[in-house]
Structure formats: C-alpha cells, structure tokens
PDB file of C-alpha atoms and ligand atoms in Angstrom:
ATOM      1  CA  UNK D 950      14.733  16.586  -8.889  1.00 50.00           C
ATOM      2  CA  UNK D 951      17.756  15.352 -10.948  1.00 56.00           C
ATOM      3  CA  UNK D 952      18.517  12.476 -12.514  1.00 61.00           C
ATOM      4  CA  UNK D 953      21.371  12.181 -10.036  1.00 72.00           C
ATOM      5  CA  UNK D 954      18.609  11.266  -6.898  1.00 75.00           C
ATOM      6  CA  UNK D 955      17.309   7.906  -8.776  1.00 77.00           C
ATOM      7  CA  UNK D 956      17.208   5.478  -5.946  1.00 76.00           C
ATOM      8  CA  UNK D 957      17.871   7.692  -3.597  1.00 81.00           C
ATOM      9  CA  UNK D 958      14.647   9.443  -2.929  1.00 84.00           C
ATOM     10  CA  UNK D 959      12.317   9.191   0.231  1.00 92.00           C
ATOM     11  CA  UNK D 960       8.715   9.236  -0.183  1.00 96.00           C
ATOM     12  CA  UNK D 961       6.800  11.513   2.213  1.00 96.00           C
ATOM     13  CA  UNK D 962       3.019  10.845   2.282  1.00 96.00           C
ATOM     14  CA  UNK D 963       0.182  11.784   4.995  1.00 95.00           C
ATOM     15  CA  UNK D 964      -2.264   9.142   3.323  1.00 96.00           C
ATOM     16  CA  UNK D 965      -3.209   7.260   6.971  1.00 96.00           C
ATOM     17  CA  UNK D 966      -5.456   4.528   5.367  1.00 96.00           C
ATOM     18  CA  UNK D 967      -2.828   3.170   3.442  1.00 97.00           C
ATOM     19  CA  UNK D 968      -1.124   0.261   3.909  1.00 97.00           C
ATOM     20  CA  UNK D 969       2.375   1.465   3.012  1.00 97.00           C
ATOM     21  CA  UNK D 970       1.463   4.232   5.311  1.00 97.00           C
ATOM     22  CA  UNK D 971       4.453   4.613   8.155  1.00 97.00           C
ATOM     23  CA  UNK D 972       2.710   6.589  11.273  1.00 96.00           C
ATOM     24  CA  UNK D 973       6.080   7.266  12.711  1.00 97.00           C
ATOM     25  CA  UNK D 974       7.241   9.531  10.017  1.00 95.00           C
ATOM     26  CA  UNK D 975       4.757  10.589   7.864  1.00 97.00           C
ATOM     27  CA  UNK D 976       6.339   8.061   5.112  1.00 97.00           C
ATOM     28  CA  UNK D 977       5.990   5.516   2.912  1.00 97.00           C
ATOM     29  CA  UNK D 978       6.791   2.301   3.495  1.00 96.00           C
ATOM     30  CA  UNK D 979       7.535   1.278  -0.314  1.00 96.00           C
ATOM     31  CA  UNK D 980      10.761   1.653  -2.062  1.00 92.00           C
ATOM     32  CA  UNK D 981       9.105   3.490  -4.827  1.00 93.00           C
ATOM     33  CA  UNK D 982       5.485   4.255  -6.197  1.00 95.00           C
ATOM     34  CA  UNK D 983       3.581   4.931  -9.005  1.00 95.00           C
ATOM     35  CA  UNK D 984       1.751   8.334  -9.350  1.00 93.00           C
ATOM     36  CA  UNK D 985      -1.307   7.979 -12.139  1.00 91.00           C
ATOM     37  CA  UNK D 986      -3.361  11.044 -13.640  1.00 89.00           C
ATOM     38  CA  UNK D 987      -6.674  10.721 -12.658  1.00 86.00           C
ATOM     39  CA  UNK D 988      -8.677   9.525 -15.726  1.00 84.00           C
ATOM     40  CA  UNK D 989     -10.577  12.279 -17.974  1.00 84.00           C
ATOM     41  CA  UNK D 990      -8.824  15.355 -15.622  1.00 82.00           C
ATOM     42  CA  UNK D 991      -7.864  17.907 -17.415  1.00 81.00           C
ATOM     43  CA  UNK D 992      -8.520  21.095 -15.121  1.00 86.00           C
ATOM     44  CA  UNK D 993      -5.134  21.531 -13.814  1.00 85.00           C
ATOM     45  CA  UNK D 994      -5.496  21.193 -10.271  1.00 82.00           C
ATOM     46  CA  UNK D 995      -3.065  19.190  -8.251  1.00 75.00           C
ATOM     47  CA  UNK D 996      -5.832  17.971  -6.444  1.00 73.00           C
ATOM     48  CA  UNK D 997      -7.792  16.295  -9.365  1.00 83.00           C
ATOM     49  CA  UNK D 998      -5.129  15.595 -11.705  1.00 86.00           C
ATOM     50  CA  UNK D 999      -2.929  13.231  -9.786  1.00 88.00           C
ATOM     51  CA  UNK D1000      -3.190  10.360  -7.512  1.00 91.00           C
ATOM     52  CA  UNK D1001      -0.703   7.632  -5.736  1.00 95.00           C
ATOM     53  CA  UNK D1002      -0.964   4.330  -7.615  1.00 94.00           C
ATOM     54  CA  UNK D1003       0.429   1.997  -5.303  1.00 96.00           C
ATOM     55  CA  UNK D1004      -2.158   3.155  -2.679  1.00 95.00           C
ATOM     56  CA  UNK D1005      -3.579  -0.181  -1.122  1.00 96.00           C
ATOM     57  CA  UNK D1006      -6.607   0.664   1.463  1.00 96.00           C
ATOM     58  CA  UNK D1007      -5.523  -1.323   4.833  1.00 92.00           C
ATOM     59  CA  UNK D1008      -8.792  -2.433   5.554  1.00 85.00           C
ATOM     60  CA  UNK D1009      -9.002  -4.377   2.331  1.00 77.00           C
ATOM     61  CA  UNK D1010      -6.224  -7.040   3.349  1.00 59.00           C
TER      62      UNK D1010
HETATM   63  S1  SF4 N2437       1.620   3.810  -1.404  1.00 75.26           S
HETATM   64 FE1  SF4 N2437       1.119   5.934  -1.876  1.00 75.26          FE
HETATM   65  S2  SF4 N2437      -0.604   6.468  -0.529  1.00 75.26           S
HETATM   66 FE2  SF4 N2437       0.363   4.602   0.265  1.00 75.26          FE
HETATM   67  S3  SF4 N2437       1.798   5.319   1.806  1.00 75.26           S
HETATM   68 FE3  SF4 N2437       2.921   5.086  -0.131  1.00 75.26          FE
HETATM   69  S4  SF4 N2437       2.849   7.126  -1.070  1.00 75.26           S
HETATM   70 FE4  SF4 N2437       1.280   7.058   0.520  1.00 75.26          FE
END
C-alpha cells in the first residue's frame, strides 16, 4: 500500500465478537486501527505474530 492511500483505506475484518465489527460487510466500523505484535512472538507466523489493537469484546460493554 502507498503512501498515496492514507485516509483512504477500508478495513476488512471477519472478527464477529467485536464491537467495531459491521455484520453487513465483513468491516470495521472504526476509521482506523491499531495492529500490535503479540508480545514475546518471534516465530514468524501471521497467526501468532500480529493482532488488532482496537479490538473491544462486545460483551464487555
Ligand atoms: S477493531 Fe479490529 S477486530 Fe474489531 S472490527 Fe475493527 S478490525 Fe476487526
């Protein structure tokens, strides 16, 4: 992605439990996230080594 699509992206997610979570589309909700390693990861799998940040569980509000 270039520089060029800075506030212009759309955020595609499948994460149901979220808050942010829009059922209609498969999106997000949010104008932009955060995406965090995962803590003491190192093994190079998408899986493990990355994780939304601005996930917020919708049973917790
Ligand atoms: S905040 Fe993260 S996990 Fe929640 S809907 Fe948006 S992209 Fe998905």
């Amino acid at each position: 992605m270039s520089s060029t699509n800075k506030g212009n992206q759309t955020i595609g997610c499948n994460v149901s439990s979220c808050v942010h979570f829009d059922g209609s589309e498969n999106m997000c909700k949010l104008h932009s996230i955060n995406v965090e390693p995962m803590e003491g990861c190192h093994n190079g799998k998408a899986c493990d080594e990355s994780m939304c940040g601005s996930y917020k569980c919708q049973h917790e509000i």
